[in-house]
mmCIF file of C-alpha atoms in Angstrom:
data_model
loop_
_atom_site.group_PDB
_atom_site.id
_atom_site.type_symbol
_atom_site.label_atom_id
_atom_site.label_comp_id
_atom_site.label_asym_id
_atom_site.label_seq_id
_atom_site.Cartn_x
_atom_site.Cartn_y
_atom_site.Cartn_z
ATOM 1 C CA MET A 1 220.729 103.422 109.950
ATOM 2 C CA GLU A 2 217.760 101.111 109.238
ATOM 3 C CA LYS A 3 215.194 102.564 106.925
ATOM 4 C CA LYS A 4 211.593 102.473 108.063
ATOM 5 C CA PRO A 5 209.253 100.816 105.608
ATOM 6 C CA HIS A 6 206.945 103.169 103.803
ATOM 7 C CA PHE A 7 203.297 102.143 103.603
ATOM 8 C CA VAL A 8 201.863 103.414 100.379
ATOM 9 C CA LYS A 9 198.092 103.700 100.006
ATOM 10 C CA ARG A 10 197.241 101.905 96.796
ATOM 11 C CA GLU A 11 194.564 103.365 94.583
ATOM 12 C CA PHE A 12 192.694 101.485 91.824
ATOM 13 C CA LEU A 13 193.482 102.780 88.418
ATOM 14 C CA PRO A 14 190.640 103.563 86.074
ATOM 15 C CA ARG A 15 191.584 100.550 83.936
ATOM 16 C CA GLU A 16 191.314 98.223 86.956
ATOM 17 C CA VAL A 17 187.920 99.656 87.834
ATOM 18 C CA SER A 18 186.781 99.192 84.254
ATOM 19 C CA SER A 19 187.993 95.573 84.205
ATOM 20 C CA ILE A 20 186.163 94.722 87.420
ATOM 21 C CA SER A 21 182.970 96.355 86.149
ATOM 22 C CA LEU A 22 183.236 94.403 82.935
ATOM 23 C CA LEU A 23 183.755 91.116 84.789
ATOM 24 C CA LEU A 24 180.740 91.814 86.994
ATOM 25 C CA LEU A 25 178.662 92.663 83.950
ATOM 26 C CA LEU A 26 179.730 89.485 82.157
ATOM 27 C CA ALA A 27 178.897 87.444 85.237
ATOM 28 C CA ALA A 28 175.467 89.056 85.367
ATOM 29 C CA VAL A 29 174.891 88.309 81.680
ATOM 30 C CA LEU A 30 175.903 84.668 82.144
ATOM 31 C CA LEU A 31 173.589 84.357 85.136
ATOM 32 C CA LEU A 32 170.769 85.967 83.159
ATOM 33 C CA ASN A 33 171.330 83.568 80.257
ATOM 34 C CA ALA A 34 171.261 80.595 82.629
ATOM 35 C CA LEU A 35 168.007 81.762 84.204
ATOM 36 C CA LEU A 36 166.555 82.507 80.783
ATOM 37 C CA TYR A 37 167.516 79.023 79.582
ATOM 38 C CA LEU A 38 165.842 77.405 82.583
ATOM 39 C CA TYR A 39 162.706 79.535 82.117
ATOM 40 C CA LEU A 40 162.360 78.840 78.393
ATOM 41 C CA ASN A 41 163.126 75.151 78.873
ATOM 42 C CA LYS A 42 160.295 74.984 81.400
ATOM 43 C CA PHE A 43 158.081 77.039 79.090
ATOM 44 C CA TYR A 44 158.595 74.780 76.080
ATOM 45 C CA SER A 45 158.319 71.511 78.004
ATOM 46 C CA SER A 46 155.393 72.280 80.292
ATOM 47 C CA SER A 47 153.098 74.695 78.515
ATOM 48 C CA GLY A 48 151.825 72.804 75.525
ATOM 49 C CA ARG A 49 154.839 72.866 73.173
ATOM 50 C CA SER A 50 155.675 69.197 73.278
ATOM 51 C CA GLU A 51 153.502 66.484 71.752
ATOM 52 C CA THR A 52 153.852 64.202 74.755
ATOM 53 C CA ASP A 53 152.097 65.028 77.993
ATOM 54 C CA PRO A 54 152.614 63.035 81.220
ATOM 55 C CA SER A 55 149.093 63.996 82.312
ATOM 56 C CA LEU A 56 147.572 62.347 79.233
ATOM 57 C CA CYS A 57 146.170 58.861 79.612
ATOM 58 C CA PRO A 58 146.670 55.843 77.325
ATOM 59 C CA PHE A 59 144.668 55.778 74.106
ATOM 60 C CA GLY A 60 140.965 55.415 74.874
ATOM 61 C CA TYR A 61 141.193 56.970 78.356
ATOM 62 C CA PHE A 62 141.016 60.451 79.871
ATOM 63 C CA LYS A 63 141.604 62.362 83.095
ATOM 64 C CA LEU A 64 139.432 65.289 84.137
ATOM 65 C CA GLY A 65 139.871 67.946 86.819
ATOM 66 C CA THR A 66 141.728 66.858 89.938
ATOM 67 C CA VAL A 67 140.977 63.146 89.441
ATOM 68 C CA LYS A 68 144.233 61.140 89.455
ATOM 69 C CA ASN A 69 143.006 57.991 87.745
ATOM 70 C CA CYS A 70 142.266 57.606 84.051
ATOM 71 C CA SER A 71 138.738 56.738 82.960
ATOM 72 C CA PRO A 72 137.779 55.045 79.669
ATOM 73 C CA TRP A 73 136.126 57.217 77.048
ATOM 74 C CA LEU A 74 132.420 57.353 77.792
ATOM 75 C CA SER A 75 130.248 55.096 75.647
ATOM 76 C CA CYS A 76 126.801 55.794 74.180
ATOM 77 C CA GLU A 77 125.192 54.252 77.250
ATOM 78 C CA ALA A 78 127.334 56.226 79.707
ATOM 79 C CA ILE A 79 126.739 59.527 77.868
ATOM 80 C CA ASN A 80 122.972 58.988 77.804
ATOM 81 C CA ARG A 81 122.915 58.000 81.464
ATOM 82 C CA GLU A 82 125.498 60.284 83.088
ATOM 83 C CA VAL A 83 125.703 63.480 81.007
ATOM 84 C CA ARG A 84 123.151 66.230 81.557
ATOM 85 C CA LYS A 85 122.685 69.086 79.075
ATOM 86 C CA LEU A 86 122.618 72.568 80.617
ATOM 87 C CA LYS A 87 122.296 74.966 77.674
ATOM 88 C CA CYS A 88 123.146 75.458 74.003
ATOM 89 C CA VAL A 89 126.280 77.575 73.641
ATOM 90 C CA GLY A 90 126.850 77.442 69.899
ATOM 91 C CA GLU A 91 125.769 76.077 66.541
ATOM 92 C CA GLY A 92 127.637 75.728 63.268
ATOM 93 C CA ALA A 93 127.001 74.174 59.878
ATOM 94 C CA VAL A 94 127.841 70.684 61.145
ATOM 95 C CA LYS A 95 126.930 70.513 64.821
ATOM 96 C CA LYS A 96 125.222 72.093 67.808
ATOM 97 C CA VAL A 97 127.217 72.538 71.024
ATOM 98 C CA PHE A 98 125.814 72.197 74.544
ATOM 99 C CA LEU A 99 127.378 73.112 77.871
ATOM 100 C CA SER A 100 126.718 69.970 79.908
ATOM 101 C CA GLU A 101 127.581 68.307 83.212
ATOM 102 C CA TRP A 102 129.184 64.967 84.025
ATOM 103 C CA LYS A 103 129.807 63.964 87.654
ATOM 104 C CA GLU A 104 129.858 67.627 88.783
ATOM 105 C CA ASN A 105 132.286 68.553 85.991
ATOM 106 C CA LYS A 106 131.287 70.917 83.212
ATOM 107 C CA VAL A 107 131.806 69.300 79.805
ATOM 108 C CA VAL A 108 130.902 70.038 76.174
ATOM 109 C CA LEU A 109 128.468 67.862 74.235
ATOM 110 C CA SER A 110 128.470 68.257 70.436
ATOM 111 C CA GLN A 111 125.690 66.777 68.296
ATOM 112 C CA LEU A 112 125.246 66.578 64.516
ATOM 113 C CA THR A 113 122.577 68.944 63.214
ATOM 114 C CA ASN A 114 122.747 68.357 59.463
ATOM 115 C CA PRO A 115 122.528 64.678 58.395
ATOM 116 C CA GLU A 116 124.011 65.599 55.009
ATOM 117 C CA LEU A 117 127.263 66.496 56.780
ATOM 118 C CA LYS A 118 127.610 63.312 58.822
ATOM 119 C CA GLU A 119 130.808 62.388 56.966
ATOM 120 C CA ASP A 120 132.392 65.659 58.082
ATOM 121 C CA PHE A 121 131.248 64.989 61.652
ATOM 122 C CA LEU A 122 132.686 61.464 61.674
ATOM 123 C CA HIS A 123 135.922 62.700 60.080
ATOM 124 C CA GLY A 124 136.256 65.257 62.902
ATOM 125 C CA LEU A 125 135.723 62.489 65.472
ATOM 126 C CA LYS A 126 138.347 60.309 63.768
ATOM 127 C CA MET A 127 140.862 63.165 63.842
ATOM 128 C CA LEU A 128 140.030 63.998 67.453
ATOM 129 C CA LYS A 129 140.704 60.411 68.537
ATOM 130 C CA ALA A 130 143.911 60.024 66.529
ATOM 131 C CA LEU A 131 145.466 63.399 67.390
ATOM 132 C CA GLN A 132 144.983 63.507 71.168
ATOM 133 C CA SER A 133 147.911 65.541 72.507
ATOM 134 C CA LYS A 134 148.668 68.786 74.317
ATOM 135 C CA HIS A 135 147.673 70.640 71.166
ATOM 136 C CA VAL A 136 144.155 69.202 70.885
ATOM 137 C CA VAL A 137 141.073 69.529 73.080
ATOM 138 C CA ARG A 138 140.641 66.504 75.339
ATOM 139 C CA LEU A 139 138.187 63.833 74.185
ATOM 140 C CA LEU A 140 136.007 62.386 76.956
ATOM 141 C CA GLY A 141 133.689 60.115 75.003
ATOM 142 C CA TYR A 142 131.600 59.686 71.857
ATOM 143 C CA CYS A 143 128.640 57.843 70.354
ATOM 144 C CA GLU A 144 128.860 57.268 66.608
ATOM 145 C CA GLN A 145 125.332 55.883 66.380
ATOM 146 C CA GLN A 146 123.882 59.111 67.797
ATOM 147 C CA PHE A 147 126.557 61.382 66.250
ATOM 148 C CA THR A 148 127.619 62.735 69.640
ATOM 149 C CA ILE A 149 131.034 63.840 70.910
ATOM 150 C CA LEU A 150 131.946 64.754 74.504
ATOM 151 C CA THR A 151 134.981 66.990 75.158
ATOM 152 C CA GLU A 152 136.569 69.013 77.953
ATOM 153 C CA TYR A 153 135.049 72.402 78.774
ATOM 154 C CA HIS A 154 137.139 75.590 78.623
ATOM 155 C CA PRO A 155 135.231 78.560 80.103
ATOM 156 C CA LEU A 156 137.187 81.242 78.207
ATOM 157 C CA GLY A 157 135.781 79.923 74.952
ATOM 158 C CA SER A 158 137.214 80.381 71.469
ATOM 159 C CA LEU A 159 139.954 82.775 70.396
ATOM 160 C CA ARG A 160 137.331 85.019 68.807
ATOM 161 C CA SER A 161 136.756 86.558 72.248
ATOM 162 C CA LEU A 162 140.455 86.925 73.157
ATOM 163 C CA ASN A 163 140.462 90.746 73.224
ATOM 164 C CA GLU A 164 137.257 90.857 75.252
ATOM 165 C CA THR A 165 138.741 88.371 77.718
ATOM 166 C CA LEU A 166 141.879 90.478 78.107
ATOM 167 C CA ASP A 167 139.686 93.502 78.911
ATOM 168 C CA ILE A 168 138.295 91.729 81.979
ATOM 169 C CA PRO A 169 140.012 93.190 85.099
ATOM 170 C CA ARG A 170 141.264 89.819 86.379
ATOM 171 C CA TYR A 171 143.018 89.104 83.057
ATOM 172 C CA LYS A 172 144.416 92.561 82.255
ATOM 173 C CA GLY A 173 147.793 91.509 83.655
ATOM 174 C CA MET A 174 147.977 88.983 80.796
ATOM 175 C CA ASN A 175 147.554 91.689 78.159
ATOM 176 C CA THR A 176 151.269 92.073 77.363
ATOM 177 C CA TRP A 177 153.377 91.570 74.247
ATOM 178 C CA HIS A 178 155.066 88.653 76.011
ATOM 179 C CA ARG A 179 151.872 86.716 76.719
ATOM 180 C CA ARG A 180 150.421 87.535 73.296
ATOM 181 C CA LEU A 181 153.562 86.283 71.549
ATOM 182 C CA MET A 182 153.341 83.073 73.583
ATOM 183 C CA LEU A 183 149.790 82.571 72.285
ATOM 184 C CA ALA A 184 151.058 83.056 68.725
ATOM 185 C CA ILE A 185 153.744 80.446 69.436
ATOM 186 C CA ASP A 186 151.017 78.076 70.641
ATOM 187 C CA TYR A 187 149.121 78.611 67.393
ATOM 188 C CA VAL A 188 152.163 77.990 65.173
ATOM 189 C CA SER A 189 153.017 74.929 67.313
ATOM 190 C CA ILE A 190 149.590 73.491 66.474
ATOM 191 C CA ILE A 191 150.086 74.126 62.740
ATOM 192 C CA ARG A 192 153.496 72.458 62.929
ATOM 193 C CA TYR A 193 151.952 69.487 64.788
ATOM 194 C CA LEU A 194 149.258 69.077 62.135
ATOM 195 C CA HIS A 195 151.831 69.261 59.339
ATOM 196 C CA SER A 196 153.863 66.474 60.962
ATOM 197 C CA SER A 197 151.089 64.557 62.704
ATOM 198 C CA PRO A 198 151.008 60.792 63.351
ATOM 199 C CA LEU A 199 148.588 60.554 60.423
ATOM 200 C CA GLY A 200 150.755 62.539 58.009
ATOM 201 C CA THR A 201 150.588 66.118 56.712
ATOM 202 C CA LEU A 202 147.167 67.577 57.556
ATOM 203 C CA VAL A 203 145.813 70.899 56.259
ATOM 204 C CA MET A 204 143.590 73.142 58.397
ATOM 205 C CA CYS A 205 140.920 73.760 55.761
ATOM 206 C CA ASP A 206 138.258 75.468 57.899
ATOM 207 C CA SER A 207 140.194 78.724 57.634
ATOM 208 C CA ASN A 208 138.868 80.898 54.842
ATOM 209 C CA ASP A 209 138.792 84.080 56.952
ATOM 210 C CA LEU A 210 140.243 85.237 60.261
ATOM 211 C CA ASP A 211 137.007 84.893 62.199
ATOM 212 C CA LYS A 212 136.606 81.304 61.025
ATOM 213 C CA VAL A 213 140.170 80.457 62.024
ATOM 214 C CA LEU A 214 139.756 81.888 65.514
ATOM 215 C CA SER A 215 136.541 79.930 66.033
ATOM 216 C CA GLN A 216 138.463 76.648 65.564
ATOM 217 C CA TYR A 217 140.681 77.224 68.608
ATOM 218 C CA LEU A 218 140.069 77.436 72.361
ATOM 219 C CA LEU A 219 141.746 79.609 75.001
ATOM 220 C CA THR A 220 142.476 77.625 78.161
ATOM 221 C CA SER A 221 142.206 79.032 81.680
ATOM 222 C CA ASP A 222 146.016 79.125 81.952
ATOM 223 C CA PHE A 223 146.224 81.063 78.669
ATOM 224 C CA HIS A 224 147.265 78.524 76.093
ATOM 225 C CA VAL A 225 145.733 77.552 72.784
ATOM 226 C CA LEU A 226 144.096 74.250 71.806
ATOM 227 C CA VAL A 227 142.642 73.254 68.455
ATOM 228 C CA ASN A 228 139.011 72.283 68.912
ATOM 229 C CA ASP A 229 137.389 71.722 65.525
ATOM 230 C CA LEU A 230 138.945 69.098 63.247
ATOM 231 C CA ASP A 231 136.053 68.470 60.856
ATOM 232 C CA ALA A 232 137.927 69.793 57.790
ATOM 233 C CA LEU A 233 141.412 68.317 57.974
ATOM 234 C CA PRO A 234 142.393 66.634 54.668
ATOM 235 C CA LEU A 235 145.641 64.766 54.170
ATOM 236 C CA VAL A 236 148.486 65.727 51.821
ATOM 237 C CA ASN A 237 150.516 62.813 50.493
ATOM 238 C CA ARG A 238 153.115 64.027 48.021
ATOM 239 C CA SER A 239 154.621 60.591 47.410
ATOM 240 C CA ALA A 240 151.197 59.374 46.278
ATOM 241 C CA GLY A 241 150.526 62.596 44.368
ATOM 242 C CA ARG A 242 147.664 63.536 46.691
ATOM 243 C CA LEU A 243 147.013 67.230 47.271
ATOM 244 C CA VAL A 244 143.912 68.890 48.745
ATOM 245 C CA LYS A 245 141.136 71.369 48.026
ATOM 246 C CA CYS A 246 139.376 73.154 50.867
ATOM 247 C CA GLY A 247 135.756 72.639 49.894
ATOM 248 C CA HIS A 248 134.019 72.676 46.548
ATOM 249 C CA ARG A 249 133.223 76.375 46.257
ATOM 250 C CA GLU A 250 135.234 79.284 44.914
ATOM 251 C CA LEU A 251 137.344 80.981 47.585
ATOM 252 C CA GLN A 252 137.954 84.715 47.502
ATOM 253 C CA GLY A 253 139.703 87.413 49.525
ATOM 254 C CA GLU A 254 143.281 88.178 50.532
ATOM 255 C CA PHE A 255 143.172 85.956 53.622
ATOM 256 C CA VAL A 256 143.267 82.713 51.629
ATOM 257 C CA ALA A 257 146.463 81.825 49.785
ATOM 258 C CA PRO A 258 146.905 82.791 46.080
ATOM 259 C CA GLU A 259 146.825 79.128 45.000
ATOM 260 C CA GLN A 260 143.356 78.812 46.576
ATOM 261 C CA HIS A 261 141.960 81.392 44.134
ATOM 262 C CA TRP A 262 140.320 80.433 40.857
ATOM 263 C CA PRO A 263 143.222 80.738 38.374
ATOM 264 C CA TYR A 264 141.312 81.157 35.098
ATOM 265 C CA GLY A 265 139.838 84.629 35.510
ATOM 266 C CA GLU A 266 136.313 85.965 35.618
ATOM 267 C CA GLU A 267 135.597 85.062 31.996
ATOM 268 C CA VAL A 268 135.697 81.348 32.919
ATOM 269 C CA PRO A 269 132.950 80.274 35.360
ATOM 270 C CA PHE A 270 134.195 78.429 38.438
ATOM 271 C CA LYS A 271 134.059 74.673 38.170
ATOM 272 C CA ASP A 272 135.321 72.502 41.006
ATOM 273 C CA ASP A 273 136.669 69.819 38.675
ATOM 274 C CA LEU A 274 138.973 72.375 37.018
ATOM 275 C CA MET A 275 140.248 73.910 40.274
ATOM 276 C CA PRO A 276 143.882 72.835 40.870
ATOM 277 C CA PRO A 277 144.641 71.266 44.285
ATOM 278 C CA TYR A 278 147.295 72.570 46.677
ATOM 279 C CA ASP A 279 149.257 71.596 49.793
ATOM 280 C CA GLU A 280 149.784 72.600 53.439
ATOM 281 C CA LYS A 281 151.595 75.819 52.524
ATOM 282 C CA THR A 282 148.154 77.488 52.479
ATOM 283 C CA ASP A 283 148.338 77.342 56.290
ATOM 284 C CA ILE A 284 151.703 79.124 56.215
ATOM 285 C CA TRP A 285 150.268 81.999 54.139
ATOM 286 C CA LYS A 286 147.722 82.707 56.891
ATOM 287 C CA ILE A 287 150.129 82.717 59.859
ATOM 288 C CA PRO A 288 151.073 86.445 59.675
ATOM 289 C CA ASP A 289 147.421 87.542 59.712
ATOM 290 C CA VAL A 290 146.540 85.299 62.652
ATOM 291 C CA SER A 291 149.663 86.347 64.555
ATOM 292 C CA ASN A 292 148.875 89.997 63.917
ATOM 293 C CA PHE A 293 145.562 89.425 65.698
ATOM 294 C CA PHE A 294 147.347 87.739 68.601
ATOM 295 C CA LEU A 295 149.850 90.577 69.025
ATOM 296 C CA GLY A 296 147.142 93.230 69.206
ATOM 297 C CA HIS A 297 148.125 96.821 69.961
ATOM 298 C CA VAL A 298 149.735 96.647 73.393
ATOM 299 C CA GLU A 299 153.036 98.267 74.343
ATOM 300 C CA GLY A 300 155.892 96.390 72.701
ATOM 301 C CA SER A 301 153.793 94.579 70.090
ATOM 302 C CA ASP A 302 155.196 96.715 67.257
ATOM 303 C CA ILE A 303 158.731 95.738 68.292
ATOM 304 C CA VAL A 304 157.692 92.082 68.061
ATOM 305 C CA ARG A 305 156.221 92.681 64.608
ATOM 306 C CA LEU A 306 159.488 94.288 63.520
ATOM 307 C CA HIS A 307 161.454 91.207 64.589
ATOM 308 C CA LEU A 308 158.985 88.936 62.788
ATOM 309 C CA PHE A 309 158.920 91.012 59.591
ATOM 310 C CA ASP A 310 161.289 88.818 57.553
ATOM 311 C CA ILE A 311 159.688 85.480 58.427
ATOM 312 C CA HIS A 312 156.220 86.917 57.804
ATOM 313 C CA ALA A 313 157.340 88.268 54.431
ATOM 314 C CA ALA A 314 158.574 84.774 53.580
ATOM 315 C CA CYS A 315 155.183 83.331 54.613
ATOM 316 C CA LYS A 316 153.537 85.638 52.074
ATOM 317 C CA LYS A 317 155.602 84.464 49.084
ATOM 318 C CA LYS A 318 153.299 83.927 46.117
ATOM 319 C CA ASP A 319 155.026 80.657 45.225
ATOM 320 C CA PRO A 320 154.076 78.108 47.941
ATOM 321 C CA ALA A 321 157.396 76.294 47.504
ATOM 322 C CA GLU A 322 159.254 79.442 48.606
ATOM 323 C CA ARG A 323 157.371 79.735 51.897
ATOM 324 C CA PRO A 324 159.022 78.386 55.065
ATOM 325 C CA SER A 325 157.805 75.262 56.822
ATOM 326 C CA ALA A 326 155.782 75.560 60.020
ATOM 327 C CA GLN A 327 158.840 74.297 61.909
ATOM 328 C CA GLU A 328 160.959 77.141 60.516
ATOM 329 C CA VAL A 329 158.330 79.692 61.499
ATOM 330 C CA LEU A 330 158.107 78.182 64.982
ATOM 331 C CA ASP A 331 161.901 78.252 65.405
ATOM 332 C CA THR A 332 161.953 81.945 64.442
ATOM 333 C CA TYR A 333 159.144 82.819 66.850
ATOM 334 C CA ARG A 334 160.978 81.092 69.693
ATOM 335 C CA LYS A 335 164.244 82.887 68.870
ATOM 336 C CA VAL A 336 162.454 86.250 68.856
ATOM 337 C CA LEU A 337 160.849 85.495 72.225
ATOM 338 C CA THR A 338 164.241 84.561 73.709
ATOM 339 C CA LEU A 339 165.919 87.657 72.277
ATOM 340 C CA LEU A 340 163.242 90.069 73.476
ATOM 341 C CA ILE A 341 163.084 88.576 76.968
ATOM 342 C CA ARG A 342 166.860 88.949 77.227
ATOM 343 C CA GLU A 343 166.767 92.545 76.024
ATOM 344 C CA THR A 344 163.888 93.383 78.369
ATOM 345 C CA ALA A 345 165.650 91.836 81.355
ATOM 346 C CA MET A 346 168.936 93.679 80.716
ATOM 347 C CA PRO A 347 168.341 96.761 78.547
ATOM 348 C CA GLY A 348 171.484 98.420 77.244
ATOM 349 C CA THR A 349 173.663 95.349 77.789
ATOM 350 C CA ARG A 350 174.859 95.300 74.182
ATOM 351 C CA GLU A 351 175.974 98.942 74.342
ATOM 352 C CA MET A 352 177.756 98.427 77.686
ATOM 353 C CA LEU A 353 179.746 95.545 76.268
#
């Protein structure tokens, strides 16, 4: 007698279910990593991290607004004829700054105010011309005879007003640990660029306190950082035995690096000739304090600080030689950003695996 086949209902065993779940989870993680890679690659290549910029013109030319063609830097004659001052928006020790207009575009006109500081003014112009890149404010023209510089206008102003800007309703969505860390990355990218610039290793000397540092940088409308003031940017040349000193006065306070302090005690009066020079590692000492300002006190900023603790501790080494390079700091910041974005996108992934 022929036996009838028996149809058995197959049930998945717990181990099979677990294996499938694990495979799905791994696939999700791989997809997340691919998307994260694409996002960060776009972030680093298109938001001011690279020195080259396809929108930049050849040396001596500029592009402004929606104009597609490059124009030559404006000459003395063109500035006098075509640029109209609107109002004074700032004044420092070296120059006075005017919001101005050129062919219906708002621009910034800077003019020397103290003839005794003309060398500083001309040095800043020289640096501005030589360092044009995605890290530096765009030069539109200049007139050496009249000590005048014309640059691109950024309505959000300097980094000194960052917190006030982020309190404006239209920008509150930017007030996150993620965006603030990106601004800190911009800042460290600029320091790294200056330390490995086409001219050599440059030190950001106009940085004796936090407020002064923040005044040297601009916040763009798409929330990136540009260096704006390059008047005090001396060159370190170790092979030639050339180090720097930031000014001729005694520097004090915890913000400046230990090697910038007078080393001979209060019993010996300060004398510039006796003050030992130093190198670019003074910029590294200041990075944690500037980054702490960038991070603010938003949700998640303390987690970022925790991840940056070791690199910031290294930046604060008393011996300059033991501090990391700007490139090492930048690499760490980028790794922390990648890690935290991954953990935010898929919380608990590590425990599930």
